[in-house]
DNA sequence: TTGTAAGCGTTATCAC
DNA sequence: GTGATAACGCTTACAA
């Protein structure tokens, strides 16, 4: 692909960033109220208001008692100069950045994007900014991300781990003692809290439903086992099967990564089996999509030839063919909840807490259910 | 939904953040090499290496000439103390943060999430961090986001505008003179560059294809007209229609927001028309999905009763029923390209540039095309 | 009520 | 080569 480029005519944005006519000599120019060329500092405001910087600071931050008149004068000056305090300087002094680090395996995944959105909203509300790092599904980069964040002195950390060992995490974050809440991908035994989906409950719902439909030869497309969610789901699968007295066939359990392509590949293998499973449980929407794609190319019909259910209800779930039976939950909520816990942890020393977000079963046609009367 | 909470046993993360045994007295404790309780500062490193802070700084940053021996000593000390320079202090001093602000209308939208991912990768490669702000499809919040970012002294801005007037943008960013690259949502006439999709080309592809199928009564689900991309697509629609000598029916052009629900609503209206259009062009994948949903509940079949094409090829495009004919492009690339331009703009004073990312037509069944032999 | 001064942790400009 | 010293822009004791 080639890009088309076109050079614009050069615009004349004034950028005399280095012009030295700061506020040292308050020139009597005709338009003193216009936004200053160099960014105004607290000193500029103070000078203009005819007070000291400390007074100016207090006036702006509403601290200590001070004459209403001076306060007004300062505020006025600040407004006129369009003063924006430097977050950098303030943070350096106060040792608080009001910034939290957000680390995920892959921002472009709908799940993490939604979680990010949820968290962002809550954090902004509480006055925090988000610094985002994408670990690219890679432990080393996750570690690097944490270090970067720490060097920026974030006040807190929201992390969905790619599967980092505890020792590594504590080594990096331990010394800084930065409050951390995990979500989805948890590092066991550390952090001030964690919020996860009800993986066990969801998988149980799915397995039970498949069994209700009469299936016993159930295959599973398990996601990456390095991530806590993937491991939890596979574990839950075995438990749920055992509860029905069914022992899963080894050939039917496919551990793979989370991408559509992985699901497709695993699906092809499953379908090539001489005695294939009659139902498939996909650990994520992507894996289900991959399986559907595999089934389509093999000419296998879902649900007639093989039933399919998934953990994750994509927003286009009922526009697929067939509409996908899935476990649904609110991805935004998981982020929002994690953010809430973090805010609390940053404010006070709270005890650690673990919360799990509930899930529900959405019955559609891919499992063999009949469509309901109407929508 | 109620959340399940469980309080963990209190872990004993040592957090003597305020313990005062900094490095002032280098205690002869048995394990001096262990990570220090309070974060090590450059002064600590210097002291340990027996040099001044300036020398330590130079040694670590590879500046000016200095004895190999001392350099080694400093580096050694830094390693032992696990020294991480404070990004805050460094930025305050150098007036460079190596952070860029990223502003989008909605992070959880697949398009922006992908763009973010693309940008993040390139920026990280160039040594920049991303500070993310979600404007929630709202001009005021976009403005607030810009101000926050500016107060953090970001080195550059990557923004997909929700449709902010130029004066407002310049008022906020002008004084700071922070390099800005727009993508997707452009504020005309400002910034150092912009990267957009080939909206005209894409819409033309779609209209032409529909006309090839023999359609004349073509409806359009246009997105929000406050955003530059939405406006450009609607404009292109009129142009493309005119090129075929067709004058669009007013009732057939539906301006609405970008959500699935909006598409569904507009779709319902379209289908309720006494003499409905024979084809629909959706300005985005979400709008197409909304239309499909409307068609489904009305019992209208696509493409038999009405053809459908969309600008945006969702990744599950061929698993829909019917598979969606759409204009495809690489969302990640748009972010990556924007990031590239920004990095360049931050490094040198470059002239402004406008690049457009190419799009392609993916023919599937929703337009009335027959499926190809096999996949 | 307000001002003076110290300091957050760096880097840069000088001397030595 | 290396070390004082002065910023960067702010907050906060402590004085006045």
GROMACS .gro file of C-alpha atoms in nm, chain B:
model
  375
  376UNK     CA    1  -2.561  -0.717   3.913
  377UNK     CA    2  -2.398  -0.765   4.244
  378UNK     CA    3  -2.029  -0.818   4.277
  379UNK     CA    4  -1.879  -1.079   4.492
  380UNK     CA    5  -1.614  -0.943   4.715
  381UNK     CA    6  -1.371  -1.122   4.931
  382UNK     CA    7  -1.124  -0.958   5.158
  383UNK     CA    8  -0.780  -1.098   5.138
  384UNK     CA    9  -0.562  -1.155   5.429
  385UNK     CA   10  -0.351  -0.850   5.467
  386UNK     CA   11  -0.019  -0.894   5.299
  387UNK     CA   12   0.282  -0.728   5.441
  388UNK     CA   13   0.420  -0.532   5.155
  389UNK     CA   14   0.683  -0.318   5.316
  390UNK     CA   15   0.598   0.033   5.241
  391UNK     CA   16   0.816   0.252   5.450
  392UNK     CA   17   0.792   0.517   5.190
  393UNK     CA   18   0.857   0.771   5.457
  394UNK     CA   19   1.126   0.594   5.650
  395UNK     CA   20   1.405   0.843   5.681
  396UNK     CA   21   1.705   0.616   5.666
  397UNK     CA   22   1.764   0.723   5.312
  398UNK     CA   23   2.123   0.717   5.203
  399UNK     CA   24   2.237   0.981   5.444
  400UNK     CA   25   2.407   0.725   5.660
  401UNK     CA   26   2.531   0.435   5.453
  402UNK     CA   27   2.463   0.178   5.719
  403UNK     CA   28   2.705  -0.114   5.730
  404UNK     CA   29   2.414  -0.355   5.726
  405UNK     CA   30   2.476  -0.714   5.612
  406UNK     CA   31   2.290  -0.677   5.280
  407UNK     CA   32   2.385  -0.343   5.130
  408UNK     CA   33   2.319  -0.456   4.777
  409UNK     CA   34   1.954  -0.521   4.823
  410UNK     CA   35   1.708  -0.280   4.665
  411UNK     CA   36   1.679   0.020   4.893
  412UNK     CA   37   1.355   0.086   5.071
  413UNK     CA   38   1.326   0.439   4.954
  414UNK     CA   39   1.378   0.485   4.586
  415UNK     CA   40   1.741   0.560   4.508
  416UNK     CA   41   1.816   0.904   4.370
  417UNK     CA   42   2.103   1.027   4.167
  418UNK     CA   43   2.257   1.168   4.483
  419UNK     CA   44   2.259   0.822   4.634
  420UNK     CA   45   2.436   0.683   4.333
  421UNK     CA   46   2.689   0.964   4.335
  422UNK     CA   47   2.761   0.918   4.701
  423UNK     CA   48   2.806   0.548   4.665
  424UNK     CA   49   3.039   0.595   4.371
  425UNK     CA   50   3.224   0.867   4.555
  426UNK     CA   51   3.164   1.136   4.293
  427UNK     CA   52   2.949   1.442   4.257
  428UNK     CA   53   2.598   1.431   4.121
  429UNK     CA   54   2.703   1.610   3.807
  430UNK     CA   55   2.960   1.347   3.732
  431UNK     CA   56   2.712   1.076   3.806
  432UNK     CA   57   2.465   1.235   3.570
  433UNK     CA   58   2.721   1.258   3.294
  434UNK     CA   59   2.836   0.902   3.346
  435UNK     CA   60   2.484   0.772   3.316
  436UNK     CA   61   2.389   0.982   3.019
  437UNK     CA   62   2.707   0.922   2.827
  438UNK     CA   63   2.772   1.292   2.795
  439UNK     CA   64   3.106   1.472   2.788
  440UNK     CA   65   3.446   1.315   2.842
  441UNK     CA   66   3.514   1.142   3.169
  442UNK     CA   67   3.751   0.878   3.296
  443UNK     CA   68   3.645   0.528   3.205
  444UNK     CA   69   3.712   0.422   3.560
  445UNK     CA   70   3.471   0.670   3.716
  446UNK     CA   71   3.207   0.594   3.458
  447UNK     CA   72   3.229   0.229   3.543
  448UNK     CA   73   3.211   0.304   3.912
  449UNK     CA   74   2.899   0.512   3.867
  450UNK     CA   75   2.731   0.258   3.649
  451UNK     CA   76   2.813  -0.007   3.897
  452UNK     CA   77   2.668   0.192   4.183
  453UNK     CA   78   2.357   0.267   3.983
  454UNK     CA   79   2.307  -0.098   3.908
  455UNK     CA   80   2.359  -0.200   4.267
  456UNK     CA   81   2.112   0.056   4.391
  457UNK     CA   82   1.871  -0.030   4.116
  458UNK     CA   83   1.863   0.333   4.023
  459UNK     CA   84   1.582   0.460   3.806
  460UNK     CA   85   1.608   0.827   3.719
  461UNK     CA   86   1.301   1.029   3.798
  462UNK     CA   87   1.128   1.109   3.473
  463UNK     CA   88   0.956   1.393   3.650
  464UNK     CA   89   1.267   1.574   3.758
  465UNK     CA   90   1.436   1.512   3.430
  466UNK     CA   91   1.143   1.649   3.238
  467UNK     CA   92   1.115   1.953   3.455
  468UNK     CA   93   1.474   2.033   3.391
  469UNK     CA   94   1.495   1.952   3.023
  470UNK     CA   95   1.148   2.065   2.929
  471UNK     CA   96   1.093   1.744   2.744
  472UNK     CA   97   0.865   1.473   2.868
  473UNK     CA   98   0.893   1.212   2.596
  474UNK     CA   99   0.523   1.172   2.638
  475UNK     CA  100   0.263   1.227   2.374
  476UNK     CA  101  -0.103   1.287   2.431
  477UNK     CA  102  -0.355   1.073   2.247
  478UNK     CA  103  -0.710   1.200   2.223
  479UNK     CA  104  -0.996   1.005   2.073
  480UNK     CA  105  -1.373   1.027   2.081
  481UNK     CA  106  -1.405   0.675   2.217
  482UNK     CA  107  -1.127   0.432   2.299
  483UNK     CA  108  -1.352   0.135   2.306
  484UNK     CA  109  -1.439   0.174   1.942
  485UNK     CA  110  -1.249  -0.091   1.746
  486UNK     CA  111  -1.122   0.167   1.504
  487UNK     CA  112  -0.967   0.395   1.762
  488UNK     CA  113  -0.842   0.104   1.966
  489UNK     CA  114  -0.659  -0.025   1.662
  490UNK     CA  115  -0.524   0.317   1.578
  491UNK     CA  116  -0.404   0.350   1.934
  492UNK     CA  117  -0.226   0.020   1.909
  493UNK     CA  118  -0.055   0.124   1.591
  494UNK     CA  119   0.051   0.457   1.732
  495UNK     CA  120   0.162   0.309   2.060
  496UNK     CA  121   0.399   0.072   1.887
  497UNK     CA  122   0.568   0.337   1.679
  498UNK     CA  123   0.591   0.583   1.963
  499UNK     CA  124   0.737   0.336   2.203
  500UNK     CA  125   0.993   0.247   1.944
  501UNK     CA  126   1.091   0.612   1.928
  502UNK     CA  127   1.113   0.638   2.305
  503UNK     CA  128   0.781   0.807   2.372
  504UNK     CA  129   0.510   0.718   2.617
  505UNK     CA  130   0.140   0.761   2.553
  506UNK     CA  131  -0.097   0.949   2.774
  507UNK     CA  132  -0.448   0.863   2.675
  508UNK     CA  133  -0.763   1.070   2.697
  509UNK     CA  134  -1.113   0.972   2.593
  510UNK     CA  135  -1.324   1.266   2.489
  511UNK     CA  136  -1.647   1.068   2.508
  512UNK     CA  137  -1.770   1.208   2.180
  513UNK     CA  138  -1.795   1.548   2.337
  514UNK     CA  139  -1.623   1.870   2.239
  515UNK     CA  140  -1.602   2.011   2.591
  516UNK     CA  141  -1.431   1.704   2.720
  517UNK     CA  142  -1.200   1.706   2.424
  518UNK     CA  143  -1.100   2.056   2.517
  519UNK     CA  144  -1.048   1.958   2.878
  520UNK     CA  145  -0.841   1.663   2.763
  521UNK     CA  146  -0.617   1.889   2.561
  522UNK     CA  147  -0.568   2.119   2.854
  523UNK     CA  148  -0.477   1.838   3.085
  524UNK     CA  149  -0.232   1.703   2.836
  525UNK     CA  150  -0.079   2.043   2.788
  526UNK     CA  151  -0.041   2.096   3.159
  527UNK     CA  152   0.155   1.774   3.158
  528UNK     CA  153   0.374   1.927   2.894
  529UNK     CA  154   0.335   1.649   2.645
  530UNK     CA  155   0.585   1.678   2.363
  531UNK     CA  156   0.324   1.614   2.099
  532UNK     CA  157  -0.041   1.547   2.036
  533UNK     CA  158  -0.219   1.283   1.834
  534UNK     CA  159  -0.582   1.373   1.806
  535UNK     CA  160  -0.892   1.241   1.641
  536UNK     CA  161  -1.121   1.532   1.693
  537UNK     CA  162  -1.486   1.502   1.776
  538UNK     CA  163  -1.542   1.808   1.567
  539UNK     CA  164  -1.388   2.098   1.748
  540UNK     CA  165  -1.387   2.439   1.582
  541UNK     CA  166  -1.047   2.562   1.484
  542UNK     CA  167  -1.055   2.871   1.702
  543UNK     CA  168  -1.114   2.662   2.009
  544UNK     CA  169  -0.830   2.431   1.926
  545UNK     CA  170  -0.586   2.706   1.855
  546UNK     CA  171  -0.691   2.887   2.169
  547UNK     CA  172  -0.602   2.587   2.378
  548UNK     CA  173  -0.297   2.455   2.202
  549UNK     CA  174  -0.172   2.758   2.018
  550UNK     CA  175   0.022   2.915   2.299
  551UNK     CA  176   0.197   2.594   2.392
  552UNK     CA  177   0.287   2.538   2.028
  553UNK     CA  178   0.280   2.165   2.080
  554UNK     CA  179   0.321   1.970   1.757
  555UNK     CA  180  -0.006   1.807   1.663
  556UNK     CA  181  -0.103   1.547   1.410
  557UNK     CA  182  -0.467   1.481   1.348
  558UNK     CA  183  -0.602   1.153   1.231
  559UNK     CA  184  -0.949   1.059   1.116
  560UNK     CA  185  -1.115   1.357   1.282
  561UNK     CA  186  -0.934   1.660   1.150
  562UNK     CA  187  -0.954   2.021   1.255
  563UNK     CA  188  -0.898   2.199   0.928
  564UNK     CA  189  -0.624   2.454   0.894
  565UNK     CA  190  -0.418   2.380   1.199
  566UNK     CA  191  -0.175   2.124   1.329
  567UNK     CA  192   0.144   2.000   1.164
  568UNK     CA  193  -0.025   1.727   0.970
  569UNK     CA  194  -0.316   1.494   0.928
  570UNK     CA  195  -0.370   1.140   0.824
  571UNK     CA  196  -0.709   1.036   0.705
  572UNK     CA  197  -0.865   0.749   0.525
  573UNK     CA  198  -0.940   0.785   0.161
  574UNK     CA  199  -1.302   0.860   0.236
  575UNK     CA  200  -1.381   0.983  -0.113
  576UNK     CA  201  -1.223   0.683  -0.279
  577UNK     CA  202  -1.395   0.440  -0.050
  578UNK     CA  203  -1.740   0.585  -0.094
  579UNK     CA  204  -1.692   0.598  -0.468
  580UNK     CA  205  -1.597   0.231  -0.473
  581UNK     CA  206  -1.914   0.149  -0.284
  582UNK     CA  207  -2.149   0.362  -0.491
  583UNK     CA  208  -1.999   0.241  -0.816
  584UNK     CA  209  -2.039  -0.116  -0.711
  585UNK     CA  210  -2.401  -0.067  -0.615
  586UNK     CA  211  -2.468   0.099  -0.946
  587UNK     CA  212  -2.304  -0.193  -1.125
  588UNK     CA  213  -2.558  -0.412  -0.955
  589UNK     CA  214  -2.823  -0.193  -1.113
  590UNK     CA  215  -2.925   0.011  -0.811
  591UNK     CA  216  -3.043   0.368  -0.835
  592UNK     CA  217  -3.256   0.415  -0.526
  593UNK     CA  218  -2.961   0.414  -0.289
  594UNK     CA  219  -2.997   0.515   0.072
  595UNK     CA  220  -2.714   0.626   0.296
  596UNK     CA  221  -2.664   0.591   0.669
  597UNK     CA  222  -2.433   0.886   0.715
  598UNK     CA  223  -2.255   0.920   1.045
  599UNK     CA  224  -2.223   1.230   1.255
  600UNK     CA  225  -2.161   1.536   1.043
  601UNK     CA  226  -1.966   1.715   1.311
  602UNK     CA  227  -1.676   1.479   1.257
  603UNK     CA  228  -1.473   1.541   0.950
  604UNK     CA  229  -1.480   1.179   0.840
  605UNK     CA  230  -1.859   1.166   0.859
  606UNK     CA  231  -1.896   1.485   0.663
  607UNK     CA  232  -1.643   1.377   0.402
  608UNK     CA  233  -1.824   1.050   0.345
  609UNK     CA  234  -2.160   1.210   0.294
  610UNK     CA  235  -2.011   1.466   0.062
  611UNK     CA  236  -1.843   1.191  -0.136
  612UNK     CA  237  -2.171   1.007  -0.159
  613UNK     CA  238  -2.334   1.300  -0.331
  614UNK     CA  239  -2.042   1.343  -0.564
  615UNK     CA  240  -2.034   0.978  -0.658
  616UNK     CA  241  -2.405   0.968  -0.720
  617UNK     CA  242  -2.384   1.278  -0.934
  618UNK     CA  243  -2.112   1.113  -1.137
  619UNK     CA  244  -2.366   0.853  -1.234
  620UNK     CA  245  -2.628   1.113  -1.303
  621UNK     CA  246  -2.839   0.998  -1.011
  622UNK     CA  247  -2.984   1.255  -0.777
  623UNK     CA  248  -3.029   1.107  -0.430
  624UNK     CA  249  -3.370   1.108  -0.270
  625UNK     CA  250  -3.371   1.320   0.045
  626UNK     CA  251  -3.573   1.068   0.244
  627UNK     CA  252  -3.301   0.815   0.180
  628UNK     CA  253  -3.020   1.004   0.345
  629UNK     CA  254  -3.014   0.952   0.718
  630UNK     CA  255  -2.773   1.149   0.927
  631UNK     CA  256  -2.725   0.990   1.265
  632UNK     CA  257  -2.465   0.906   1.527
  633UNK     CA  258  -2.221   0.619   1.499
  634UNK     CA  259  -2.364   0.358   1.733
  635UNK     CA  260  -2.534   0.035   1.635
  636UNK     CA  261  -2.856   0.163   1.791
  637UNK     CA  262  -2.847   0.469   1.568
  638UNK     CA  263  -2.808   0.252   1.261
  639UNK     CA  264  -3.092   0.034   1.372
  640UNK     CA  265  -3.319   0.329   1.429
  641UNK     CA  266  -3.238   0.485   1.095
  642UNK     CA  267  -3.276   0.147   0.932
  643UNK     CA  268  -3.624   0.105   1.073
  644UNK     CA  269  -3.723   0.439   0.929
  645UNK     CA  270  -3.577   0.350   0.592
  646UNK     CA  271  -3.762   0.020   0.582
  647UNK     CA  272  -4.088   0.182   0.680
  648UNK     CA  273  -4.074   0.397   0.372
  649UNK     CA  274  -4.363   0.338   0.130
  650UNK     CA  275  -4.118   0.315  -0.154
  651UNK     CA  276  -3.799   0.204   0.013
  652UNK     CA  277  -3.452   0.222  -0.131
  653UNK     CA  278  -3.321  -0.090  -0.301
  654UNK     CA  279  -2.972  -0.052  -0.158
  655UNK     CA  280  -2.816   0.093   0.152
  656UNK     CA  281  -2.471   0.232   0.200
  657UNK     CA  282  -2.366   0.244   0.565
  658UNK     CA  283  -2.096   0.491   0.660
  659UNK     CA  284  -1.953   0.255   0.918
  660UNK     CA  285  -1.960  -0.107   1.023
  661UNK     CA  286  -2.169  -0.027   1.330
  662UNK     CA  287  -2.431   0.143   1.120
  663UNK     CA  288  -2.440  -0.158   0.888
  664UNK     CA  289  -2.483  -0.388   1.185
  665UNK     CA  290  -2.767  -0.172   1.308
  666UNK     CA  291  -2.931  -0.190   0.970
  667UNK     CA  292  -2.895  -0.566   0.959
  668UNK     CA  293  -3.060  -0.588   1.293
  669UNK     CA  294  -3.345  -0.368   1.173
  670UNK     CA  295  -3.383  -0.576   0.860
  671UNK     CA  296  -3.392  -0.894   1.065
  672UNK     CA  297  -3.672  -0.776   1.288
  673UNK     CA  298  -3.869  -0.647   0.990
  674UNK     CA  299  -3.822  -0.977   0.812
  675UNK     CA  300  -3.646  -0.808   0.524
  676UNK     CA  301  -3.377  -1.019   0.362
  677UNK     CA  302  -3.033  -0.892   0.268
  678UNK     CA  303  -2.939  -0.887  -0.016
  679UNK     CA  304  -3.256  -1.028  -0.175
  680UNK     CA  305  -3.485  -0.749  -0.066
  681UNK     CA  306  -3.226  -0.481  -0.010
  682UNK     CA  307  -2.854  -0.467  -0.078
  683UNK     CA  308  -2.612  -0.346   0.186
  684UNK     CA  309  -2.256  -0.222   0.172
  685UNK     CA  310  -2.045  -0.050   0.433
  686UNK     CA  311  -1.747   0.170   0.484
  687UNK     CA  312  -1.540  -0.035   0.735
  688UNK     CA  313  -1.468  -0.400   0.713
  689UNK     CA  314  -1.508  -0.548   1.060
  690UNK     CA  315  -1.282  -0.841   1.136
  691UNK     CA  316  -1.581  -1.074   1.156
  692UNK     CA  317  -1.712  -0.944   0.824
  693UNK     CA  318  -1.735  -1.277   0.657
  694UNK     CA  319  -1.894  -1.457   0.943
  695UNK     CA  320  -2.199  -1.236   0.935
  696UNK     CA  321  -2.517  -1.345   0.761
  697UNK     CA  322  -2.492  -1.234   0.491
  698UNK     CA  323  -2.118  -1.171   0.473
  699UNK     CA  324  -2.070  -0.799   0.442
  700UNK     CA  325  -1.943  -0.624   0.132
  701UNK     CA  326  -1.730  -0.342   0.257
  702UNK     CA  327  -1.448  -0.102   0.213
  703UNK     CA  328  -1.147  -0.225   0.409
  704UNK     CA  329  -0.836  -0.055   0.539
  705UNK     CA  330  -0.576  -0.100   0.803
  706UNK     CA  331  -0.684   0.092   1.112
  707UNK     CA  332  -0.357   0.020   1.282
  708UNK     CA  333  -0.172   0.178   0.998
  709UNK     CA  334  -0.352   0.505   1.033
  710UNK     CA  335  -0.234   0.530   1.392
  711UNK     CA  336   0.116   0.420   1.306
  712UNK     CA  337   0.143   0.669   1.027
  713UNK     CA  338   0.017   0.951   1.242
  714UNK     CA  339   0.270   0.857   1.506
  715UNK     CA  340   0.546   0.858   1.252
  716UNK     CA  341   0.458   1.205   1.132
  717UNK     CA  342   0.441   1.326   1.488
  718UNK     CA  343   0.779   1.188   1.580
  719UNK     CA  344   0.922   1.364   1.282
  720UNK     CA  345   0.744   1.686   1.370
  721UNK     CA  346   0.876   1.668   1.725
  722UNK     CA  347   1.231   1.609   1.618
  723UNK     CA  348   1.260   1.879   1.361
  724UNK     CA  349   1.046   2.163   1.249
  725UNK     CA  350   0.893   1.995   0.952
  726UNK     CA  351   0.648   2.138   0.710
  727UNK     CA  352   0.296   2.019   0.751
  728UNK     CA  353   0.184   1.720   0.559
  729UNK     CA  354  -0.138   1.545   0.482
  730UNK     CA  355  -0.144   1.177   0.409
  731UNK     CA  356  -0.434   0.960   0.314
  732UNK     CA  357  -0.449   0.590   0.376
  733UNK     CA  358  -0.577   0.380   0.087
  734UNK     CA  359  -0.883   0.159   0.104
  735UNK     CA  360  -0.997  -0.143  -0.091
  736UNK     CA  361  -1.330  -0.299  -0.175
  737UNK     CA  362  -1.407  -0.641  -0.036
  738UNK     CA  363  -1.694  -0.801  -0.227
  739UNK     CA  364  -1.903  -1.042  -0.030
  740UNK     CA  365  -2.267  -1.136  -0.040
  741UNK     CA  366  -2.454  -0.847   0.119
  742UNK     CA  367  -2.439  -0.644  -0.201
  743UNK     CA  368  -2.581  -0.921  -0.412
  744UNK     CA  369  -2.253  -1.065  -0.535
  745UNK     CA  370  -2.225  -1.442  -0.558
  746UNK     CA  371  -1.974  -1.605  -0.330
  747UNK     CA  372  -1.654  -1.691  -0.510
  748UNK     CA  373  -1.570  -2.051  -0.591
  749UNK     CA  374  -1.406  -2.132  -0.258
  750UNK     CA  375  -1.205  -1.963   0.007
   0.00000   0.00000   0.00000
